[in-house]
mmCIF file of C-alpha atoms in Angstrom:
data_model
loop_
_atom_site.group_PDB
_atom_site.id
_atom_site.type_symbol
_atom_site.label_atom_id
_atom_site.label_comp_id
_atom_site.label_asym_id
_atom_site.label_seq_id
_atom_site.Cartn_x
_atom_site.Cartn_y
_atom_site.Cartn_z
ATOM 1 C CA MET A 42 84.524 111.967 76.440
ATOM 2 C CA PRO A 43 85.335 110.755 79.668
ATOM 3 C CA ALA A 44 83.214 108.253 81.766
ATOM 4 C CA CYS A 45 82.152 110.748 84.424
ATOM 5 C CA CYS A 46 80.885 114.144 83.877
ATOM 6 C CA PHE A 47 83.053 116.975 85.492
ATOM 7 C CA ALA A 48 81.786 120.169 86.177
ATOM 8 C CA ALA A 49 84.182 122.803 88.036
ATOM 9 C CA THR A 50 83.390 126.415 88.394
ATOM 10 C CA ARG A 51 86.031 128.994 88.897
ATOM 11 C CA SER A 52 85.086 132.508 89.812
ATOM 12 C CA TRP A 53 87.850 135.388 89.755
ATOM 13 C CA ILE A 54 88.158 139.330 89.525
ATOM 14 C CA SER A 55 91.032 140.075 86.923
ATOM 15 C CA HIS A 56 92.116 143.467 88.140
ATOM 16 C CA ARG A 57 92.908 141.674 91.690
ATOM 17 C CA PRO A 58 96.476 140.928 92.909
ATOM 18 C CA SER A 59 97.620 137.322 91.659
ATOM 19 C CA SER A 60 97.969 136.416 95.129
ATOM 20 C CA GLU A 61 94.754 137.349 95.867
ATOM 21 C CA LEU A 62 93.321 135.904 92.778
ATOM 22 C CA VAL A 63 95.003 132.386 93.695
ATOM 23 C CA THR A 64 93.344 132.288 97.509
ATOM 24 C CA ARG A 65 90.018 133.528 95.489
ATOM 25 C CA GLN A 66 90.091 130.504 93.511
ATOM 26 C CA ARG A 67 90.826 128.060 95.937
ATOM 27 C CA LEU A 68 88.226 129.254 98.095
ATOM 28 C CA VAL A 69 85.475 129.149 95.568
ATOM 29 C CA ALA A 70 86.751 126.325 93.343
ATOM 30 C CA ARG A 71 84.007 123.757 93.452
ATOM 31 C CA MET A 72 84.488 120.239 91.361
ATOM 32 C CA GLU A 73 81.532 117.715 90.898
ATOM 33 C CA LEU A 74 81.301 114.393 89.501
ATOM 34 C CA SER A 75 78.103 113.134 87.829
ATOM 35 C CA LEU A 76 77.999 109.239 87.981
ATOM 36 C CA THR A 77 75.569 106.713 86.975
ATOM 37 C CA ARG A 78 74.201 105.388 90.118
ATOM 38 C CA PRO A 79 77.164 102.770 91.714
ATOM 39 C CA ASP A 80 76.394 99.354 92.729
ATOM 40 C CA ASP A 81 78.227 97.324 95.419
ATOM 41 C CA TRP A 82 79.021 94.054 94.525
ATOM 42 C CA HIS A 83 80.038 92.448 97.847
ATOM 43 C CA LEU A 84 77.825 93.711 100.946
ATOM 44 C CA HIS A 85 77.501 92.341 104.371
ATOM 45 C CA LEU A 86 74.164 93.548 105.904
ATOM 46 C CA ARG A 87 73.791 90.849 108.628
ATOM 47 C CA GLU A 88 70.148 90.702 110.306
ATOM 48 C CA GLY A 89 68.157 91.619 113.295
ATOM 49 C CA GLU A 90 68.541 94.906 114.862
ATOM 50 C CA LEU A 91 72.288 95.438 112.990
ATOM 51 C CA LEU A 92 70.626 94.978 109.596
ATOM 52 C CA GLN A 93 68.253 97.832 110.393
ATOM 53 C CA ALA A 94 70.897 100.086 111.439
ATOM 54 C CA VAL A 95 73.373 99.748 108.481
ATOM 55 C CA VAL A 96 70.903 99.132 105.431
ATOM 56 C CA PRO A 97 69.909 102.984 105.043
ATOM 57 C CA HIS A 98 73.553 103.750 104.534
ATOM 58 C CA SER A 99 73.794 101.385 101.538
ATOM 59 C CA ALA A 100 70.550 102.253 100.272
ATOM 60 C CA LYS A 101 71.417 106.101 100.213
ATOM 61 C CA HIS A 102 74.692 105.322 97.952
ATOM 62 C CA PHE A 103 73.960 102.028 96.080
ATOM 63 C CA GLY A 104 71.124 100.952 93.679
ATOM 64 C CA ARG A 105 72.164 97.491 94.320
ATOM 65 C CA ALA A 106 74.037 95.522 96.265
ATOM 66 C CA ILE A 107 75.503 91.573 96.023
ATOM 67 C CA VAL A 108 74.417 90.723 99.595
ATOM 68 C CA MET A 109 76.421 87.834 101.478
ATOM 69 C CA PRO A 110 74.856 84.721 102.772
ATOM 70 C CA ASN A 111 77.111 83.988 105.957
ATOM 71 C CA LEU A 112 74.543 84.329 108.558
ATOM 72 C CA LYS A 113 73.757 82.306 111.210
ATOM 73 C CA PRO A 114 72.348 79.738 110.159
ATOM 74 C CA PRO A 115 73.822 80.559 106.793
ATOM 75 C CA ILE A 116 71.736 81.389 103.385
ATOM 76 C CA THR A 117 72.186 77.935 101.770
ATOM 77 C CA THR A 118 69.012 77.567 99.841
ATOM 78 C CA THR A 119 66.591 79.701 97.878
ATOM 79 C CA ALA A 120 63.737 79.702 100.163
ATOM 80 C CA ALA A 121 66.278 81.217 102.804
ATOM 81 C CA ALA A 122 67.645 83.812 100.210
ATOM 82 C CA VAL A 123 63.933 84.750 99.221
ATOM 83 C CA ALA A 124 63.046 85.308 103.092
ATOM 84 C CA TYR A 125 66.116 86.995 103.752
ATOM 85 C CA ARG A 126 65.708 89.085 100.980
ATOM 86 C CA GLN A 127 62.315 90.230 102.545
ATOM 87 C CA SER A 128 63.866 91.117 105.981
ATOM 88 C CA ILE A 129 66.160 93.615 104.015
ATOM 89 C CA LEU A 130 63.170 95.422 101.950
ATOM 90 C CA LYS A 131 61.131 95.422 105.319
ATOM 91 C CA ALA A 132 64.411 97.538 106.829
ATOM 92 C CA LEU A 133 64.914 100.149 104.028
ATOM 93 C CA PRO A 134 64.002 103.514 104.375
ATOM 94 C CA PRO A 135 60.578 104.910 103.327
ATOM 95 C CA ASP A 136 60.530 105.047 99.068
ATOM 96 C CA SER A 137 63.874 103.300 98.854
ATOM 97 C CA ALA A 138 64.601 101.489 95.291
ATOM 98 C CA PHE A 139 67.451 99.780 96.656
ATOM 99 C CA GLU A 140 67.349 96.318 95.443
ATOM 100 C CA PRO A 141 69.185 93.579 97.332
ATOM 101 C CA LEU A 142 70.603 91.051 94.988
ATOM 102 C CA MET A 143 70.840 87.593 96.777
ATOM 103 C CA THR A 144 73.252 84.862 97.153
ATOM 104 C CA LEU A 145 73.772 81.124 98.227
ATOM 105 C CA TYR A 146 76.324 79.743 100.811
ATOM 106 C CA LEU A 147 78.079 77.202 98.934
ATOM 107 C CA THR A 148 78.416 73.901 101.235
ATOM 108 C CA ASP A 149 79.613 70.289 100.578
ATOM 109 C CA ASN A 150 76.003 69.220 100.408
ATOM 110 C CA THR A 151 74.827 72.110 97.778
ATOM 111 C CA SER A 152 72.921 70.333 95.018
ATOM 112 C CA PRO A 153 72.657 70.943 91.600
ATOM 113 C CA GLU A 154 68.718 70.919 91.867
ATOM 114 C CA GLU A 155 69.447 74.029 94.440
ATOM 115 C CA ILE A 156 70.936 75.702 91.572
ATOM 116 C CA LYS A 157 68.304 75.272 89.100
ATOM 117 C CA LEU A 158 66.041 76.374 92.138
ATOM 118 C CA ALA A 159 67.950 79.584 92.346
ATOM 119 C CA ARG A 160 67.944 80.768 88.668
ATOM 120 C CA ARG A 161 64.348 80.329 88.292
ATOM 121 C CA SER A 162 63.658 82.740 91.670
ATOM 122 C CA GLY A 163 65.012 85.553 89.891
ATOM 123 C CA MET A 164 66.176 86.721 93.399
ATOM 124 C CA VAL A 165 69.436 84.591 93.597
ATOM 125 C CA PHE A 166 72.506 85.660 91.574
ATOM 126 C CA ALA A 167 75.525 84.190 92.622
ATOM 127 C CA VAL A 168 76.925 81.615 95.120
ATOM 128 C CA LYS A 169 79.670 82.145 97.248
ATOM 129 C CA LEU A 170 82.695 79.952 98.110
ATOM 130 C CA TYR A 171 83.819 80.285 101.550
ATOM 131 C CA PRO A 172 86.604 77.668 102.420
ATOM 132 C CA ALA A 173 85.451 76.368 105.842
ATOM 133 C CA GLY A 174 87.087 78.671 108.409
ATOM 134 C CA ALA A 175 88.460 81.456 106.119
ATOM 135 C CA THR A 176 86.593 83.967 107.549
ATOM 136 C CA THR A 177 83.695 85.193 109.664
ATOM 137 C CA ASN A 178 80.971 82.389 110.145
ATOM 138 C CA SER A 179 82.407 80.414 107.654
ATOM 139 C CA GLN A 180 82.997 77.318 109.565
ATOM 140 C CA ASP A 181 80.162 75.686 107.354
ATOM 141 C CA GLY A 182 82.011 76.234 104.249
ATOM 142 C CA VAL A 183 83.654 74.252 101.571
ATOM 143 C CA THR A 184 85.961 71.401 102.930
ATOM 144 C CA ASP A 185 86.450 69.891 99.756
ATOM 145 C CA ILE A 186 85.868 71.542 96.139
ATOM 146 C CA PHE A 187 87.283 68.806 93.955
ATOM 147 C CA GLY A 188 85.922 65.788 95.741
ATOM 148 C CA LYS A 189 82.466 67.341 96.539
ATOM 149 C CA CYS A 190 81.360 70.581 94.506
ATOM 150 C CA LEU A 191 81.958 70.054 90.930
ATOM 151 C CA PRO A 192 78.445 68.951 89.817
ATOM 152 C CA VAL A 193 77.071 72.159 91.687
ATOM 153 C CA LEU A 194 79.323 74.252 89.618
ATOM 154 C CA GLU A 195 79.050 72.299 86.442
ATOM 155 C CA GLU A 196 75.416 73.312 86.786
ATOM 156 C CA MET A 197 76.439 77.288 87.686
ATOM 157 C CA ALA A 198 78.471 77.051 84.428
ATOM 158 C CA LYS A 199 75.468 76.197 82.517
ATOM 159 C CA HIS A 200 73.687 78.926 83.929
ATOM 160 C CA SER A 201 76.446 81.671 83.852
ATOM 161 C CA MET A 202 75.801 81.907 87.906
ATOM 162 C CA PRO A 203 79.066 83.442 88.739
ATOM 163 C CA LEU A 204 80.993 81.734 91.585
ATOM 164 C CA LEU A 205 82.006 84.452 94.331
ATOM 165 C CA VAL A 206 85.419 83.477 95.863
ATOM 166 C CA HIS A 207 86.900 84.029 99.120
ATOM 167 C CA GLY A 208 90.094 83.314 97.966
ATOM 168 C CA GLU A 209 92.274 81.915 100.420
ATOM 169 C CA VAL A 210 93.613 78.918 101.896
ATOM 170 C CA THR A 211 93.216 77.853 105.510
ATOM 171 C CA ASP A 212 95.915 75.310 105.924
ATOM 172 C CA PRO A 213 97.392 76.776 109.230
ATOM 173 C CA ASN A 214 100.978 76.098 107.839
ATOM 174 C CA VAL A 215 100.449 78.560 105.223
ATOM 175 C CA ASP A 216 101.497 82.151 106.120
ATOM 176 C CA ILE A 217 98.471 84.328 106.736
ATOM 177 C CA PHE A 218 99.780 86.791 103.818
ATOM 178 C CA ASP A 219 100.339 84.343 101.532
ATOM 179 C CA ARG A 220 96.908 82.521 101.739
ATOM 180 C CA GLU A 221 95.614 84.070 98.790
ATOM 181 C CA LYS A 222 98.682 83.447 96.294
ATOM 182 C CA VAL A 223 98.400 79.705 97.520
ATOM 183 C CA PHE A 224 94.658 79.743 96.991
ATOM 184 C CA ILE A 225 95.234 80.778 93.364
ATOM 185 C CA GLU A 226 97.699 78.118 92.555
ATOM 186 C CA THR A 227 96.229 75.297 94.360
ATOM 187 C CA ILE A 228 92.655 75.963 93.806
ATOM 188 C CA LEU A 229 91.349 78.766 91.573
ATOM 189 C CA ALA A 230 93.962 78.070 88.596
ATOM 190 C CA PRO A 231 93.373 73.972 88.503
ATOM 191 C CA LEU A 232 89.306 74.318 88.866
ATOM 192 C CA LEU A 233 89.318 76.905 85.905
ATOM 193 C CA LYS A 234 91.150 74.214 84.122
ATOM 194 C CA LYS A 235 88.428 71.714 84.721
ATOM 195 C CA LEU A 236 85.664 74.118 84.478
ATOM 196 C CA PRO A 237 86.691 76.779 81.608
ATOM 197 C CA HIS A 238 83.286 78.335 81.371
ATOM 198 C CA LEU A 239 82.513 79.020 85.111
ATOM 199 C CA LYS A 240 82.145 82.849 85.704
ATOM 200 C CA VAL A 241 84.219 83.817 88.530
ATOM 201 C CA VAL A 242 84.248 86.897 90.818
ATOM 202 C CA MET A 243 87.658 86.984 93.116
ATOM 203 C CA GLU A 244 86.252 89.009 96.172
ATOM 204 C CA HIS A 245 88.001 91.459 97.541
ATOM 205 C CA ILE A 246 91.405 91.009 96.035
ATOM 206 C CA THR A 247 94.393 92.113 98.102
ATOM 207 C CA THR A 248 97.834 90.800 96.229
ATOM 208 C CA MET A 249 99.636 91.637 93.012
ATOM 209 C CA ASP A 250 99.320 87.798 92.580
ATOM 210 C CA ALA A 251 95.860 88.215 92.237
ATOM 211 C CA VAL A 252 96.176 91.193 89.731
ATOM 212 C CA ASN A 253 98.680 89.286 87.611
ATOM 213 C CA PHE A 254 96.057 86.284 87.468
ATOM 214 C CA ILE A 255 93.027 87.733 86.400
ATOM 215 C CA GLU A 256 95.098 89.323 83.473
ATOM 216 C CA THR A 257 95.778 86.015 82.439
ATOM 217 C CA CYS A 258 92.320 85.011 82.362
ATOM 218 C CA SER A 259 89.792 85.295 79.100
ATOM 219 C CA GLU A 260 87.701 88.708 79.449
ATOM 220 C CA GLY A 261 84.424 87.891 80.726
ATOM 221 C CA SER A 262 85.491 85.020 82.643
ATOM 222 C CA VAL A 263 87.266 86.192 85.778
ATOM 223 C CA ALA A 264 86.697 89.612 87.139
ATOM 224 C CA ALA A 265 87.506 90.831 90.777
ATOM 225 C CA THR A 266 85.889 93.272 93.490
ATOM 226 C CA VAL A 267 87.850 95.557 95.283
ATOM 227 C CA THR A 268 87.546 97.616 98.595
ATOM 228 C CA PRO A 269 88.443 100.953 99.923
ATOM 229 C CA GLN A 270 90.625 99.305 102.339
ATOM 230 C CA HIS A 271 92.815 97.616 100.222
ATOM 231 C CA LEU A 272 93.233 100.183 98.340
ATOM 232 C CA LEU A 273 94.153 102.631 100.506
ATOM 233 C CA LEU A 274 95.630 100.952 103.443
ATOM 234 C CA ASN A 275 98.512 98.741 103.685
ATOM 235 C CA ARG A 276 99.445 96.185 106.555
ATOM 236 C CA ASN A 277 101.490 98.777 108.893
ATOM 237 C CA SER A 278 97.589 100.557 109.322
ATOM 238 C CA LEU A 279 96.856 97.470 111.638
ATOM 239 C CA PHE A 280 100.070 98.442 114.102
ATOM 240 C CA GLN A 281 100.632 102.378 113.787
ATOM 241 C CA GLY A 282 100.174 104.033 117.241
ATOM 242 C CA GLY A 283 99.208 100.620 118.876
ATOM 243 C CA LEU A 284 96.602 97.574 117.662
ATOM 244 C CA GLN A 285 94.245 98.977 115.234
ATOM 245 C CA PRO A 286 91.383 96.164 115.618
ATOM 246 C CA HIS A 287 89.170 98.658 113.066
ATOM 247 C CA ASN A 288 91.484 98.275 110.522
ATOM 248 C CA TYR A 289 91.411 94.273 110.980
ATOM 249 C CA CYS A 290 89.737 92.347 107.989
ATOM 250 C CA LEU A 291 89.879 89.177 106.302
ATOM 251 C CA PRO A 292 91.631 88.630 103.766
ATOM 252 C CA VAL A 293 94.005 90.925 105.795
ATOM 253 C CA LEU A 294 95.757 94.043 104.572
ATOM 254 C CA LYS A 295 98.959 93.083 102.695
ATOM 255 C CA ARG A 296 102.435 95.002 101.910
ATOM 256 C CA GLU A 297 102.535 98.444 100.418
ATOM 257 C CA ILE A 298 103.657 96.879 96.930
ATOM 258 C CA HIS A 299 100.575 94.884 96.930
ATOM 259 C CA ARG A 300 98.304 97.993 97.478
ATOM 260 C CA GLN A 301 100.169 99.818 94.844
ATOM 261 C CA ALA A 302 99.482 97.309 91.907
ATOM 262 C CA ILE A 303 95.794 96.991 92.876
ATOM 263 C CA VAL A 304 95.518 100.634 92.554
ATOM 264 C CA ARG A 305 97.584 100.554 89.453
ATOM 265 C CA ALA A 306 94.938 97.511 87.760
ATOM 266 C CA VAL A 307 91.412 99.399 89.164
ATOM 267 C CA THR A 308 92.391 102.815 87.872
ATOM 268 C CA SER A 309 93.944 101.665 84.542
ATOM 269 C CA GLY A 310 90.094 101.189 83.040
ATOM 270 C CA SER A 311 90.147 97.572 82.575
ATOM 271 C CA ASN A 312 86.615 96.090 82.755
ATOM 272 C CA ARG A 313 87.578 93.159 84.878
ATOM 273 C CA TYR A 314 87.740 95.196 88.189
ATOM 274 C CA PHE A 315 84.616 96.524 89.763
ATOM 275 C CA LEU A 316 83.359 98.302 93.038
ATOM 276 C CA GLY A 317 82.609 95.841 96.062
ATOM 277 C CA THR A 318 83.053 97.474 99.546
ATOM 278 C CA ASP A 319 83.069 93.999 101.712
ATOM 279 C CA SER A 320 81.179 96.554 104.362
ATOM 280 C CA ALA A 321 81.489 94.160 107.221
ATOM 281 C CA PRO A 322 79.654 95.813 110.522
ATOM 282 C CA HIS A 323 80.222 94.589 114.048
ATOM 283 C CA GLU A 324 79.166 96.310 117.114
ATOM 284 C CA ARG A 325 82.301 97.805 118.867
ATOM 285 C CA ARG A 326 82.605 95.613 121.872
ATOM 286 C CA LYS A 327 83.465 92.740 119.392
ATOM 287 C CA LYS A 328 86.003 94.622 117.642
ATOM 288 C CA GLU A 329 87.753 96.280 120.702
ATOM 289 C CA CYS A 330 87.979 92.761 122.460
ATOM 290 C CA SER A 331 90.810 89.999 122.989
ATOM 291 C CA CYS A 332 89.458 88.444 119.954
ATOM 292 C CA GLY A 333 88.257 91.088 117.871
ATOM 293 C CA CYS A 334 86.046 90.222 114.642
ATOM 294 C CA ALA A 335 87.632 90.688 111.126
ATOM 295 C CA GLY A 336 85.348 93.277 109.393
ATOM 296 C CA ILE A 337 85.631 96.968 108.345
ATOM 297 C CA TYR A 338 82.306 98.755 107.994
ATOM 298 C CA ASN A 339 82.703 101.141 105.371
ATOM 299 C CA SER A 340 79.454 101.637 103.712
ATOM 300 C CA PRO A 341 78.845 105.509 104.560
ATOM 301 C CA VAL A 342 82.396 106.528 103.684
ATOM 302 C CA ALA A 343 83.215 103.808 100.395
ATOM 303 C CA LEU A 344 82.250 106.189 97.540
ATOM 304 C CA SER A 345 84.407 108.858 99.232
ATOM 305 C CA LEU A 346 87.223 106.841 99.522
ATOM 306 C CA TYR A 347 87.098 105.407 96.001
ATOM 307 C CA ALA A 348 86.981 109.392 94.525
ATOM 308 C CA LYS A 349 89.983 109.695 96.585
ATOM 309 C CA VAL A 350 92.071 106.760 95.207
ATOM 310 C CA PHE A 351 91.037 107.620 91.678
ATOM 311 C CA GLU A 352 92.020 111.526 92.342
ATOM 312 C CA GLN A 353 95.451 110.531 93.609
ATOM 313 C CA ALA A 354 95.976 108.246 90.500
ATOM 314 C CA GLY A 355 94.675 111.263 88.301
ATOM 315 C CA ALA A 356 92.020 109.004 86.490
ATOM 316 C CA LEU A 357 88.807 110.635 87.669
ATOM 317 C CA ASP A 358 87.372 109.869 84.350
ATOM 318 C CA LYS A 359 88.021 106.052 84.941
ATOM 319 C CA LEU A 360 85.715 105.853 88.015
ATOM 320 C CA GLU A 361 82.087 105.716 86.717
ATOM 321 C CA ALA A 362 82.917 102.453 84.827
ATOM 322 C CA PHE A 363 84.657 101.114 88.146
ATOM 323 C CA THR A 364 81.710 102.048 89.826
ATOM 324 C CA SER A 365 78.518 101.964 87.710
ATOM 325 C CA PHE A 366 79.581 100.069 84.547
ATOM 326 C CA ASN A 367 81.835 96.991 85.221
ATOM 327 C CA GLY A 368 79.799 95.025 87.661
ATOM 328 C CA PRO A 369 76.609 94.917 86.048
ATOM 329 C CA ASP A 370 77.936 94.287 82.419
ATOM 330 C CA PHE A 371 80.228 91.245 84.205
ATOM 331 C CA TYR A 372 76.478 89.795 85.692
ATOM 332 C CA GLY A 373 74.648 90.615 82.365
ATOM 333 C CA LEU A 374 72.187 93.123 84.318
ATOM 334 C CA PRO A 375 71.015 96.534 83.276
ATOM 335 C CA ARG A 376 73.094 99.608 84.287
ATOM 336 C CA ASN A 377 71.364 101.660 86.414
ATOM 337 C CA THR A 378 69.715 104.725 84.984
ATOM 338 C CA SER A 379 69.575 107.358 88.027
ATOM 339 C CA LYS A 380 72.456 109.622 88.714
ATOM 340 C CA ILE A 381 74.361 110.829 91.882
ATOM 341 C CA LYS A 382 76.698 113.549 92.284
ATOM 342 C CA LEU A 383 79.954 113.499 94.502
ATOM 343 C CA ARG A 384 80.991 117.157 95.290
ATOM 344 C CA LYS A 385 84.858 118.182 96.204
ATOM 345 C CA SER A 386 83.667 119.295 99.965
ATOM 346 C CA THR A 387 85.149 118.371 103.026
ATOM 347 C CA TRP A 388 83.207 116.460 105.810
ATOM 348 C CA LYS A 389 83.871 114.380 108.919
ATOM 349 C CA VAL A 390 83.211 110.997 109.369
ATOM 350 C CA PRO A 391 81.127 110.074 112.830
ATOM 351 C CA GLU A 392 83.323 108.870 115.092
ATOM 352 C CA SER A 393 80.387 106.069 115.679
ATOM 353 C CA TYR A 394 77.046 104.742 114.694
ATOM 354 C CA SER A 395 74.424 104.414 117.458
ATOM 355 C CA TYR A 396 71.699 101.696 117.014
ATOM 356 C CA ALA A 397 70.005 99.643 120.155
ATOM 357 C CA ALA A 398 72.643 96.998 120.956
ATOM 358 C CA GLY A 399 75.258 99.308 120.830
ATOM 359 C CA GLU A 400 77.493 101.362 118.125
ATOM 360 C CA ILE A 401 79.317 100.575 114.840
ATOM 361 C CA VAL A 402 82.726 102.582 114.352
ATOM 362 C CA PRO A 403 83.220 103.052 110.548
ATOM 363 C CA MET A 404 86.162 103.556 108.623
ATOM 364 C CA PHE A 405 88.172 106.326 109.062
ATOM 365 C CA ALA A 406 86.186 107.437 112.244
ATOM 366 C CA GLY A 407 86.833 111.013 112.812
ATOM 367 C CA GLU A 408 88.753 112.036 110.041
ATOM 368 C CA THR A 409 88.283 114.352 107.517
ATOM 369 C CA LEU A 410 87.444 113.471 104.112
ATOM 370 C CA GLU A 411 87.565 115.261 100.951
ATOM 371 C CA TRP A 412 84.679 114.459 98.601
ATOM 372 C CA SER A 413 80.922 114.025 99.658
ATOM 373 C CA LEU A 414 77.818 112.789 98.288
ATOM 374 C CA PHE A 415 75.700 116.093 97.290
ATOM 375 C CA ASP A 416 72.224 115.836 97.569
ATOM 376 C CA ASP A 417 70.340 118.524 94.996
#
């Protein structure tokens, strides 16, 4: 039996001409997917008014989410993570069952004792590695992982606490399109040789190099989250029809051969890959300016886009494992028990979402998508 449940209905009247029958079938054909409620294993919720504006979109679609800690100041302690969790819960719609899973921001000064506190809290589930200067609000990140962070990583390995890796080097002499490949070669591979029991999630992978590396690692030790944008867009999408700031994210979109490699990996049925949107909202003016922020806001459209990718690959029967099973299995958490339905039904993405401080432009703003969340 396939992982997800298909319900397709077709109606026709046999005495009608064949051409009319085909038209009739197309008009009334309906496909629904019943999925165990997915989780988002890489999500930016920000804070303040922006948090209040975006958290309902994630809560509508997902049961849980691994929440990124790169605020200002970053979430570097268990106490700060617990306080941030409370602010997220307060921003949720009434009766929402959405559960934020908190993370710590790794720095050169993070201590093994903080990892013990995090594990005992029952609210912190991972630690995020940002190489200093690699992306938004990463200036406080790690400068020397081998010289300053090994005791912390050893403690994490003892507790099976995953290290979530933004896998890019920050050396200005390395081409931006090669930074993931070089990170794997010079940092990640040597790190895993030193600490083979450390669990690692390679976040938002973008290259064939990442896929090839993951496939060489022992199962259950290294996995990857994959975003809608890196499955559907290549680097041409940054420049088609002029500069497209709302398609700019980090890691940056790559060549088509890399996109195809990631699609093949994700739709293969491998349990090493799972859903992580890296949804990263910015107010429109911070995207459409002389120095635009990196980040794509995709929470409202993510499930529609993942379904599109799997449908195009002829792999809809593998969608549920990617969205709902592989992530909790890797983290050692129970799978969700509730269900959602996706229906093959067109809908138009809003041009923007307004909130008190301005507006947020979602991925594929103004475009028509073919899969929609269906509420009974």
